[in-house]
Tab-separated table of C-alpha atoms in Angstrom:
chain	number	residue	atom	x	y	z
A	1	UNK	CA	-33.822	-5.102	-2.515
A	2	UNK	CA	-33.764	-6.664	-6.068
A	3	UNK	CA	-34.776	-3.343	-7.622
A	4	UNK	CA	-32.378	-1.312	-5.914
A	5	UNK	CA	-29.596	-3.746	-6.590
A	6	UNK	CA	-31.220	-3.165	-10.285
A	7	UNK	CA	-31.279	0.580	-10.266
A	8	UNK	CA	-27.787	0.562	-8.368
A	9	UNK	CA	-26.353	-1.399	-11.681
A	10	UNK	CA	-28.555	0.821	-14.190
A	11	UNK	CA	-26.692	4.245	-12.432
A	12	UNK	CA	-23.321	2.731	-12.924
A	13	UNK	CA	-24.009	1.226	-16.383
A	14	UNK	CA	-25.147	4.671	-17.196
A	15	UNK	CA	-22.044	6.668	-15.809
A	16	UNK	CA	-19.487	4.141	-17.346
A	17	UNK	CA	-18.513	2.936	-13.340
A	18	UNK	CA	-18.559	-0.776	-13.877
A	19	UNK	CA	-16.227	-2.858	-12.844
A	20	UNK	CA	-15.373	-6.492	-13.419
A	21	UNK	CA	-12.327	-8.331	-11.869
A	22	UNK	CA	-9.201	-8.387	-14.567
A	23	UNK	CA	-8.488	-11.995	-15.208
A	24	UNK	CA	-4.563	-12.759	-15.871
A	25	UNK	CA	-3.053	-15.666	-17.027
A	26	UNK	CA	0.120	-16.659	-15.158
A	27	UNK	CA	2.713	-15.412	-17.991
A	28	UNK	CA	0.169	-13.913	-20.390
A	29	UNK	CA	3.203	-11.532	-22.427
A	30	UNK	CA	1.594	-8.449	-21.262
A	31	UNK	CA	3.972	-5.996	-20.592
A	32	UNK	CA	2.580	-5.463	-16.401
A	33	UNK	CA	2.283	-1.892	-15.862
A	34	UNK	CA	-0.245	-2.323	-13.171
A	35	UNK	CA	0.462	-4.948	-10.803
A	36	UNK	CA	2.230	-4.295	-7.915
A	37	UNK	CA	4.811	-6.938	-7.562
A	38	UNK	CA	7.625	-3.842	-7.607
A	39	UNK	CA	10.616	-6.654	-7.220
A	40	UNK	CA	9.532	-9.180	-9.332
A	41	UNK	CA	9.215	-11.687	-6.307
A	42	UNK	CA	5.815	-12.709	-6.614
A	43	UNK	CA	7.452	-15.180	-9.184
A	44	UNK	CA	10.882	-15.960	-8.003
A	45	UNK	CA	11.039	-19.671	-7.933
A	46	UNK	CA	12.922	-18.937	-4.133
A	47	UNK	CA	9.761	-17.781	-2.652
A	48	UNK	CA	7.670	-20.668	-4.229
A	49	UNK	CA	10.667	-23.204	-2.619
A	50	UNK	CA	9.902	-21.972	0.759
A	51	UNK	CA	6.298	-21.840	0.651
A	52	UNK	CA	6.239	-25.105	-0.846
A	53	UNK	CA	8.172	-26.542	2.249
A	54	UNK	CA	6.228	-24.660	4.635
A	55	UNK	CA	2.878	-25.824	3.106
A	56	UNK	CA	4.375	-29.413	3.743
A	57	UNK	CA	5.199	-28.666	7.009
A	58	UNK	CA	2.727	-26.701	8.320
A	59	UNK	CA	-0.309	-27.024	6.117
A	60	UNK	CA	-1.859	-24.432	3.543
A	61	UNK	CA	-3.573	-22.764	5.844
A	62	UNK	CA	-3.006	-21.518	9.772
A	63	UNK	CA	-6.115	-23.074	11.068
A	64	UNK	CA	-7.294	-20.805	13.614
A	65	UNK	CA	-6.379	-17.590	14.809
A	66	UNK	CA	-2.911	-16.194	16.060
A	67	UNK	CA	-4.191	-16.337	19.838
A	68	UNK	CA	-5.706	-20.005	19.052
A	69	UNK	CA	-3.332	-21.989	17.339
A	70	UNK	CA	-2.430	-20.051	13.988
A	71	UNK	CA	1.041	-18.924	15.181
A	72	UNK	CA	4.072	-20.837	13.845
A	73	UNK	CA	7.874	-20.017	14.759
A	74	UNK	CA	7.515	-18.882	10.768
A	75	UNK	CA	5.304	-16.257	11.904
A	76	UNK	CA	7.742	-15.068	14.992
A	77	UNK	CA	10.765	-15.188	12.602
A	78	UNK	CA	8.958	-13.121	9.794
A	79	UNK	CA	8.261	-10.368	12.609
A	80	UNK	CA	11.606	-10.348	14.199
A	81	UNK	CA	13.257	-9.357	10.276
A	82	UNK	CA	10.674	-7.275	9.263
A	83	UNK	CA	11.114	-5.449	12.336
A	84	UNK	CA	15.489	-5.505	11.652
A	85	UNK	CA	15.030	-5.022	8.247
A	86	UNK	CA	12.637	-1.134	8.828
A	87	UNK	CA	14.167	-0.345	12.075
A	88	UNK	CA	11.362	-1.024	14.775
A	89	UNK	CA	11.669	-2.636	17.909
A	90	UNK	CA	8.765	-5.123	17.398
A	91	UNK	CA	6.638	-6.053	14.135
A	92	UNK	CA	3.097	-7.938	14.270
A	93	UNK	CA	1.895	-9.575	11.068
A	94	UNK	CA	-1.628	-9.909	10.157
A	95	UNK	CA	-3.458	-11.810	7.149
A	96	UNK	CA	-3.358	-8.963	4.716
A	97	UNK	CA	-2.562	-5.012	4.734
A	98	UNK	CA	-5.890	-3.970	4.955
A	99	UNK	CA	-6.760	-5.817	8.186
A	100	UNK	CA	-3.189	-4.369	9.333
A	101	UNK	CA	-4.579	-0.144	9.204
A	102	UNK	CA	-7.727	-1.464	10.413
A	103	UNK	CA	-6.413	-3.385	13.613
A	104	UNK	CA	-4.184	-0.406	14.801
A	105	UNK	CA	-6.613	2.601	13.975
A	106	UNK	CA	-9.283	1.093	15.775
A	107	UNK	CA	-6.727	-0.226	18.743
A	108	UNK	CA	-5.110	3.798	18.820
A	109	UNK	CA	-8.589	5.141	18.192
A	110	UNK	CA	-12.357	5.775	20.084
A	111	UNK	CA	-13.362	8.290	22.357
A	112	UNK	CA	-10.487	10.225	23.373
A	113	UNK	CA	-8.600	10.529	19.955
A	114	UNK	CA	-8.428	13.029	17.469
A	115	UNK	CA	-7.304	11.696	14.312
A	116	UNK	CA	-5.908	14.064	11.870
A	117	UNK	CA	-5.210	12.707	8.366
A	118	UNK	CA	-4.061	13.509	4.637
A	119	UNK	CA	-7.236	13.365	2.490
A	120	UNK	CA	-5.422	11.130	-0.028
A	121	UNK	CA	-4.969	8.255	2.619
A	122	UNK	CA	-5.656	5.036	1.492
A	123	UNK	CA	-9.979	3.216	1.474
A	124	UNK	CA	-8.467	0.503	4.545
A	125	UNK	CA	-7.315	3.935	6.606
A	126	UNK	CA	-10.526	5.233	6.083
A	127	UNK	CA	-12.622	2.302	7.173
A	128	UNK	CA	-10.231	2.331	10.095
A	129	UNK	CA	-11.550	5.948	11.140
A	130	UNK	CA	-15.177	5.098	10.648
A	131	UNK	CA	-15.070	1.421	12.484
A	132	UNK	CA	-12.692	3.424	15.228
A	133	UNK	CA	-15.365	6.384	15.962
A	134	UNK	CA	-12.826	8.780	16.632
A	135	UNK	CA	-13.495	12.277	15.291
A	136	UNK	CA	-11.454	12.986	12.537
A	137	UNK	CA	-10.079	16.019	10.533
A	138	UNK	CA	-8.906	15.750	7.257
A	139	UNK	CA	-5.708	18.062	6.319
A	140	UNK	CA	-4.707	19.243	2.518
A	141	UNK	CA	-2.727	16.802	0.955
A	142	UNK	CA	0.832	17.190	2.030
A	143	UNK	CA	0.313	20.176	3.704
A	144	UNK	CA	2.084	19.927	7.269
A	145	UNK	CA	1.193	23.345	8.169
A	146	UNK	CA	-2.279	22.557	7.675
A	147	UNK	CA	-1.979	19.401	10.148
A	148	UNK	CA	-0.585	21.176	12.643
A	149	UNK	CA	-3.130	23.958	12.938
A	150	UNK	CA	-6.147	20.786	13.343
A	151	UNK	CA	-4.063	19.693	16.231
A	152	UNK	CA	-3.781	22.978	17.518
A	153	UNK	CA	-6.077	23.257	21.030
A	154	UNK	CA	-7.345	19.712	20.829
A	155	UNK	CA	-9.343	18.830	23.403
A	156	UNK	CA	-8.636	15.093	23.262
A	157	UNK	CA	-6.030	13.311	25.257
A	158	UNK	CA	-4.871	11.562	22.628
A	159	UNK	CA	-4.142	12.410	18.732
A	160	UNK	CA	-3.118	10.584	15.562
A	161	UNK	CA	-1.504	11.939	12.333
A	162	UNK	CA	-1.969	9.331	9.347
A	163	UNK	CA	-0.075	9.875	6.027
A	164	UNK	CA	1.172	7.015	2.998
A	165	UNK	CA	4.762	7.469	2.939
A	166	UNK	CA	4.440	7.053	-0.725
A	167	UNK	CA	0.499	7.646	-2.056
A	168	UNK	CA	-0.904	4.985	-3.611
A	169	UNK	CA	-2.671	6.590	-6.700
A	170	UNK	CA	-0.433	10.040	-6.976
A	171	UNK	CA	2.919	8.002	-6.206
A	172	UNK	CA	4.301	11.488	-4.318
A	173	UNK	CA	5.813	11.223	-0.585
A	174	UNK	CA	4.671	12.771	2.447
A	175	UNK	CA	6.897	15.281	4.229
A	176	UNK	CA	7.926	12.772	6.952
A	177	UNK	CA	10.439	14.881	8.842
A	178	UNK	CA	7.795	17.788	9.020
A	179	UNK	CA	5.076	15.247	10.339
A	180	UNK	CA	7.297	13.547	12.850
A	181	UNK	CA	8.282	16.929	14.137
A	182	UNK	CA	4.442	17.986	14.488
A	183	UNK	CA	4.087	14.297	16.314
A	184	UNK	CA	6.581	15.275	18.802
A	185	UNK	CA	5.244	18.825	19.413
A	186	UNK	CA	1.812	18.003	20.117
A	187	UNK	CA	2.498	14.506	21.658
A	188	UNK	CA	0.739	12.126	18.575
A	189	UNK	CA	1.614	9.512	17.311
A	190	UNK	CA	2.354	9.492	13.557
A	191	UNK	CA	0.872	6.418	11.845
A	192	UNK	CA	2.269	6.186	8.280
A	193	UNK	CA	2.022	3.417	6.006
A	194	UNK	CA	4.263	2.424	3.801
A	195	UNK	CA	2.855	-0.442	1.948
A	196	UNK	CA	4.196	1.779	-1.269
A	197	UNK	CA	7.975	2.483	0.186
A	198	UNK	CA	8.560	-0.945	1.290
A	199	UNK	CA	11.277	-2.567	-0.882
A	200	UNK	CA	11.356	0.426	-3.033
A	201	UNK	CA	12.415	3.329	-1.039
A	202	UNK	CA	15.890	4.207	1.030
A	203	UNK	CA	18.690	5.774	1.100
A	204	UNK	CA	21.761	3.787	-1.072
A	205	UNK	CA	22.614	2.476	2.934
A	206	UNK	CA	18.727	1.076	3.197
A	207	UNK	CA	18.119	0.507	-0.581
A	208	UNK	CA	14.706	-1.125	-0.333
A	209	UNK	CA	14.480	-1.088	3.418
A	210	UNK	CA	11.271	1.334	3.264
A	211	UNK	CA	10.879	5.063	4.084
A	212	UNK	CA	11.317	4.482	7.392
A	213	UNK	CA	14.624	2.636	7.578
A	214	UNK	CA	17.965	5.048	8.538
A	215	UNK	CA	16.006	8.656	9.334
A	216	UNK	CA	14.428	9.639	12.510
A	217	UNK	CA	11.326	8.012	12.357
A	218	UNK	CA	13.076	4.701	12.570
A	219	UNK	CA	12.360	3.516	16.251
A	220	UNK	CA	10.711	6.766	17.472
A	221	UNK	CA	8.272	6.263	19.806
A	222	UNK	CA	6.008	8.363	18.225
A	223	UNK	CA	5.722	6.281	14.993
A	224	UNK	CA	4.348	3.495	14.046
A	225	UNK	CA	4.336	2.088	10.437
A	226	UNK	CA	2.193	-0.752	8.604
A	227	UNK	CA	3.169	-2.026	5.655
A	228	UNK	CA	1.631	-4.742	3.366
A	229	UNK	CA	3.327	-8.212	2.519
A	230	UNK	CA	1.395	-8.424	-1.315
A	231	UNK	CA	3.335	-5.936	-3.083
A	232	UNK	CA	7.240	-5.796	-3.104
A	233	UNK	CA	7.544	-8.587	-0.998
A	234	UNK	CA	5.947	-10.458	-3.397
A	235	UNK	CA	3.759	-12.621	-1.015
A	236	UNK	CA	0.695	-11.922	1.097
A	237	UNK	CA	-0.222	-10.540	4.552
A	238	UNK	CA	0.297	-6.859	6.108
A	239	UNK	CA	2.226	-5.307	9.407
A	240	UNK	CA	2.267	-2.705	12.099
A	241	UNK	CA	5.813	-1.762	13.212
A	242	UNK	CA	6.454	0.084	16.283
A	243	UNK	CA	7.137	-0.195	19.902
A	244	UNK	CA	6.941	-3.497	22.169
A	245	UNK	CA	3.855	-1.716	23.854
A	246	UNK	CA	2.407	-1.059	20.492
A	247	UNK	CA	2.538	-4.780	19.744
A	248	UNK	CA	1.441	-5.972	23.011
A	249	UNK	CA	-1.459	-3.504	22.861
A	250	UNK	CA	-2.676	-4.786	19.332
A	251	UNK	CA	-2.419	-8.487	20.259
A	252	UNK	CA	-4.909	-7.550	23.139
A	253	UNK	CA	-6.986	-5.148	21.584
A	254	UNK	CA	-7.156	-5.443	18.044
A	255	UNK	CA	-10.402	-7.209	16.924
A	256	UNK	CA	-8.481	-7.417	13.178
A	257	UNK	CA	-6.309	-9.784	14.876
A	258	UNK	CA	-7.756	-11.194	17.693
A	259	UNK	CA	-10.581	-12.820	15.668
A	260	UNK	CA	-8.864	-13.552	12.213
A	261	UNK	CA	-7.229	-16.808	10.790
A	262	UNK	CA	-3.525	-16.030	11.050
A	263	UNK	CA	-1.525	-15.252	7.885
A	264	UNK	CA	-1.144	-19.148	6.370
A	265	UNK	CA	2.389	-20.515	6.593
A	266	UNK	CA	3.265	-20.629	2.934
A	267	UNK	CA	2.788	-17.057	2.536
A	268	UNK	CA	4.487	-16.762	5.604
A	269	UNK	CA	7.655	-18.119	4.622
A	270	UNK	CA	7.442	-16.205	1.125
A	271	UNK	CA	7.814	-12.881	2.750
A	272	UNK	CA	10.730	-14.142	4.917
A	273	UNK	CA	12.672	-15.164	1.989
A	274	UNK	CA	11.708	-11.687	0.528
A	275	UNK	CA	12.768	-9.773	3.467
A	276	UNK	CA	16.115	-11.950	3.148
A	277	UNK	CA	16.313	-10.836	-0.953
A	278	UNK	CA	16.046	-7.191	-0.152
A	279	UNK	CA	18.672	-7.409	2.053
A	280	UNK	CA	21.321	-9.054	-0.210
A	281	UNK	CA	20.128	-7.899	-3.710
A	282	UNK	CA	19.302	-4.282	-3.891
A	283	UNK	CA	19.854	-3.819	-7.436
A	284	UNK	CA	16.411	-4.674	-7.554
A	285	UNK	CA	14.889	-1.638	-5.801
A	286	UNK	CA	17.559	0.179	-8.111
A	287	UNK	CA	16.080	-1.361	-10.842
A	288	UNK	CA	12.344	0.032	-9.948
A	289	UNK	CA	13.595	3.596	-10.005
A	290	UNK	CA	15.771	3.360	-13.162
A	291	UNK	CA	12.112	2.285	-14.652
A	292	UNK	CA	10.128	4.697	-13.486
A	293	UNK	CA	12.303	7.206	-14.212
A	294	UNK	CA	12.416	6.293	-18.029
A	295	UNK	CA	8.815	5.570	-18.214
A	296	UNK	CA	8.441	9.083	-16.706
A	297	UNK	CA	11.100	11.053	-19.229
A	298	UNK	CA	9.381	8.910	-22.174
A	299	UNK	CA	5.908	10.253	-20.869
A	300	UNK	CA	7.049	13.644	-20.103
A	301	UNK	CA	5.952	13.184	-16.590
A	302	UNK	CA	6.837	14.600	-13.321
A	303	UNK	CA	9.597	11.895	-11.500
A	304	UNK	CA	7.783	10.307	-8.159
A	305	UNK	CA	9.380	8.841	-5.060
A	306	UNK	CA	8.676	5.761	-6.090
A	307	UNK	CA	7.110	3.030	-8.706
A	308	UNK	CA	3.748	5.097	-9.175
A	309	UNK	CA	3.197	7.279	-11.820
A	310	UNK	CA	-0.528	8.730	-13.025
A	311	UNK	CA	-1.354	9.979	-16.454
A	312	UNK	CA	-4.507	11.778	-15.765
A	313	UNK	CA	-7.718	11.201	-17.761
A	314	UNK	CA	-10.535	13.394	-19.204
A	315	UNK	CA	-13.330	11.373	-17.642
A	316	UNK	CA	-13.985	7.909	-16.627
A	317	UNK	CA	-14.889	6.659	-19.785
A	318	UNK	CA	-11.678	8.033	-21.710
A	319	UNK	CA	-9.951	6.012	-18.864
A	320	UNK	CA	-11.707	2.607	-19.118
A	321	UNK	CA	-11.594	3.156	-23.109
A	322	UNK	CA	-7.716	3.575	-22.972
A	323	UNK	CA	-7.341	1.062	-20.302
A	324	UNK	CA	-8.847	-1.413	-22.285
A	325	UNK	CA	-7.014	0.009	-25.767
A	326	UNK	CA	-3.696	-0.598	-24.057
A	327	UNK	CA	-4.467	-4.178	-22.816
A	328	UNK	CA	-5.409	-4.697	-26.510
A	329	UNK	CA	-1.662	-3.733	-27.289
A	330	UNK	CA	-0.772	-5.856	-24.810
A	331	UNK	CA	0.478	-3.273	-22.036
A	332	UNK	CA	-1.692	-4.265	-18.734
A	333	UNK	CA	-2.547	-0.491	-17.023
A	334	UNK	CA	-4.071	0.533	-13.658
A	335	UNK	CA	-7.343	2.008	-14.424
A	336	UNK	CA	-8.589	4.530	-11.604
A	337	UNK	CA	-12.485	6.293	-11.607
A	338	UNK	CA	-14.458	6.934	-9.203
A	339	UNK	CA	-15.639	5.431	-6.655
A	340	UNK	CA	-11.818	5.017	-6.242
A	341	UNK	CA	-10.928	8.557	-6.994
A	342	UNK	CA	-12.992	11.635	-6.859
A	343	UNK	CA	-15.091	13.037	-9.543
A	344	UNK	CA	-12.517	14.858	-12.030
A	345	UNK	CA	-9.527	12.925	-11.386
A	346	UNK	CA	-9.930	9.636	-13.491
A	347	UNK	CA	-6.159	8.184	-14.655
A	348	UNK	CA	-4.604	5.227	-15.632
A	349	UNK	CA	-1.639	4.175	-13.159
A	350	UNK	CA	1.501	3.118	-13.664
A	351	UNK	CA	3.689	0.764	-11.960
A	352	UNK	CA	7.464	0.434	-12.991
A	353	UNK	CA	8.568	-3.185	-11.673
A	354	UNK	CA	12.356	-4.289	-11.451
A	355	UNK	CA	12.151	-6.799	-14.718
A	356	UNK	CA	11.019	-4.342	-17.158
A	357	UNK	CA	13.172	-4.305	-19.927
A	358	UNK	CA	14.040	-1.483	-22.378
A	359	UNK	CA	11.991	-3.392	-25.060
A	360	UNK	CA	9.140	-3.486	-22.691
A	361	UNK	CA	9.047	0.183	-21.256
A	362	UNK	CA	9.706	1.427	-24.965
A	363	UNK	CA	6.479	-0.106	-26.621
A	364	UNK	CA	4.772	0.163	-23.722
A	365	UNK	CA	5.100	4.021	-23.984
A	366	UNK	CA	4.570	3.968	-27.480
A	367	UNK	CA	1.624	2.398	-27.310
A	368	UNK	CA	0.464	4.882	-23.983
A	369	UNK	CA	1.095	7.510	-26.848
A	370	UNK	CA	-1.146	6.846	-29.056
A	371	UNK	CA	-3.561	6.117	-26.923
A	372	UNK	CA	-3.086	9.312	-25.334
A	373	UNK	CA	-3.299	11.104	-28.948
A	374	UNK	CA	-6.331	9.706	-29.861
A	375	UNK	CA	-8.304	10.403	-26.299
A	376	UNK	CA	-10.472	13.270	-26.904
C-alpha cells in the first residue's frame, strides 16, 4: 500500500494535480473572490450572537443523532422558515449539504429508478447515484430535449431528473420550467439543488428566496429541492425541501440522517437568523448581482445567473500558477483542475460576494489582467 500511496503522489506531482488545503486567516485583506459566503453572513456579528446563545443553551454540539436526542426546537424552527422562506410544505435539515443529496438520492433511488441527470451535477449528486444503485443516464448539459428522450420508454416505475439550479463551476441555470414540464409528463420527480440560488436568486418579489421561490416549481409535488446552509446563509448544514411525505420518507429511510450527529445548535441558530436577514434585507442579494455583473463587464465575460463566473485556463498548471500569482496580489481565487473538472477545462472561479467594494472588484480585475496577459 505504501508504494502505491507513493506512486499515486509521484503521478500527481508529475501532472501538476496536487492539492493542499488553503489556510485563511480570519480578516487576512485579501480581496475573497473564492469563498462562498455570497451575503457576507458568515461574519455578521448577528449570526455569531445567536450561535453564541445557543451554544450556551444547548451545547456545541447535538450529541447524538436527530432520531436519538440531537433534535432541538432550534432545529424544528430552522425547518419550518426554510420551508416559508423557498415555498415547500416541509424542510428537513441535515449536518451539511453533501449528506443532504446523498440522503434523498439514495432514499428516491435503488432498484426501480431511473435516474436521469445533467453531466455537470455536482461530486455529492454523484456519490448519491453510485451509493443509490440506480441506473443512471447522463443528459447534455442543459439540454431538456435530451432528458426527455432518456426518459422516453423507461422501463422503471419510478424516474428522477437531477439538475443545479445554478452550476457550481459554470455559474449558468438550468431550464427549470422545461424540466418541471418533462417531470410532469413522464411522472418524475425533479430533484434540483440549489445550494448556488439560495439567497442569491429571485424574482425582485423573492429577492434571495432561491430559484425555487414564486414559479411553479414552488410546492409542486414533483419537486424537491436541497440546498446547503454553508454558503449564503453563512452558517453550516444542508436541506431537502419538498412534500410532508418526502420528509417523512427521509426521516425513515435515509441512512444520511438516520445515523448522523444532528446539525449542532450553534450553527443551527446561525442559519435561522440568516433565513430571517434574507427576508428583511435584500439589498444584499442585490448587491451579489451588481458585483458579478461588474466583475463580468471588467473581464469581458458572459453575465451568469448568479455569483459564479469562470475564466477558463490553458491547462492545470497555468491555473494553479495564476491562482497562486493572484493570491500573491492579494485577490484569493477558486482554482479548478481536474480531478474536479475534466481534462481540458481547468479555470479559476469567481465568486462576487455582497461586500465587495468598487476598490476591491477594480484591483482585483486588474490584477486577474495581468495575470491573464502573462499566461501562455
Amino acid at each position: 500500500m505504501t508504494t502505491w500511496l507513493e506512486q499515486q503522489a509521484a503521478v500527481r506531482e508529475r501532472r501538476g494535480l496536487t492539492r493542499t488545503p488553503g489556510v485563511r486567516g480570519p480578516r487576512d485583506g485579501m480581496v475573497d473572490l473564492a469563498g462562498n459566503d455570497y451575503l457576507g453572513l458568515a461574519t455578521d456579528p448577528r449570526l455569531a450572537e445567536v450561535a453564541g446563545e445557543a451554544a450556551d443553551r444547548w451545547g456545541t454540539g447535538a450529541t447524538s443523532s436527530r432520531l436519538v436526542a440531537g433534535t432541538t426546537e432550534l432545529h424544528m424552527e430552522l425547518e419550518h422558515e426554510l420551508a416559508g422562506l423557498v415555498g415547500a410544505d416541509a424542510a428537513l435539515v441535515f449536518s451539511s449539504g453533501y449528506l443532504a443529496n446523498l440522503g434523498i438520492i439514495t432514499s428516491l433511488g435503488g432498484p426501480g429508478t431511473l435516474i436521469v441527470a445533467d453531466e455537470h451535477c455536482h461530486a455529492s449528486m454523484i456519490d448519491g447515484f453510485r451509493l443509490s444503485r440506480s441506473e443512471t443516464a447522463t443528459f447534455r448539459h442543459n439540454d431538456a430535449s435530451h432528458a426527455g428522450s432518456l426518459l422516453q420508454g423507461r422501463t422503471q416505475p419510478r424516474a428522477l431528473v437531477v439538475v443545479e439550479s445554478i452550476y457550481s463551476v459554470g455559474g449558468d441555470a438550468a431550464p427549470l420550467d422545461d424540466l418541471l414540464g418533462l417531470a410532469e409528463e413522464h411522472d418524475a420527480v425533479l430533484l434540483v439543488d440549489d445550494a448556488h440560488g439560495l439567497g442569491v436568486a429571485g424574482s425582485d418579489a423573492f429577492s434571495g428566496r432561491g430559484s425555487i421561490a414564486g414559479t411553479a416549481l414552488a410546492g409542486h409535488p414533483n419537486v424537491v429541492v436541497t440546498a446547503t446552509l454553508s454558503k449564503a446563509l453563512g452558517s453550516q448544514g444542508g436541506v431537502v425541501l419538498g412534500s410532508a411525505l418526502v420528509r417523512e420518507h427521509l426521516v425513515n429511510r435515509s441512512r444520511s440522517f438516520i445515523f448522523d450527529t444532528a446539525l449542532a445548535p450553534p450553527a443551527a441558530a446561525a442559519a435561522l437568523a440568516a433565513v430571517g436577514i434574507i427576508r428583511k434585507e435584500p439589498w444584499r442579494a442585490a448587491a451579489v448581482h451588481r458585483n458579478a455583473a461588474r466583475l463580468a463587464a471588467h473581464l469581458e465575460l458572459e453575465p451568469t445567473a448568479g455569483a459564479v463566473q469562470t475564466l477558463r485556463m490553458p491547462s492545470a498548471e497555468a491555473a494553479v500558477a495564476a491562482s497562486r500569482a493572484a493570491a500573491v496580489a492579494g485577490v484569493r481565487v477558486g482554482c479548478f483542475r481536474p480531478p474536479s473538472v475534466p481534462d481540458g477545462t481547468s479555470r479559476l472561479r469567481l465568486t462576487s460576494h455582497a461586500g465587495l467594494t468598487p476598490d476591491h472588484l477594480d484591483h482585483a480585475c486588474a490584477v486577474l489582467r495581468h495575470i491573464l496577459e502573462e499566461t501562455p
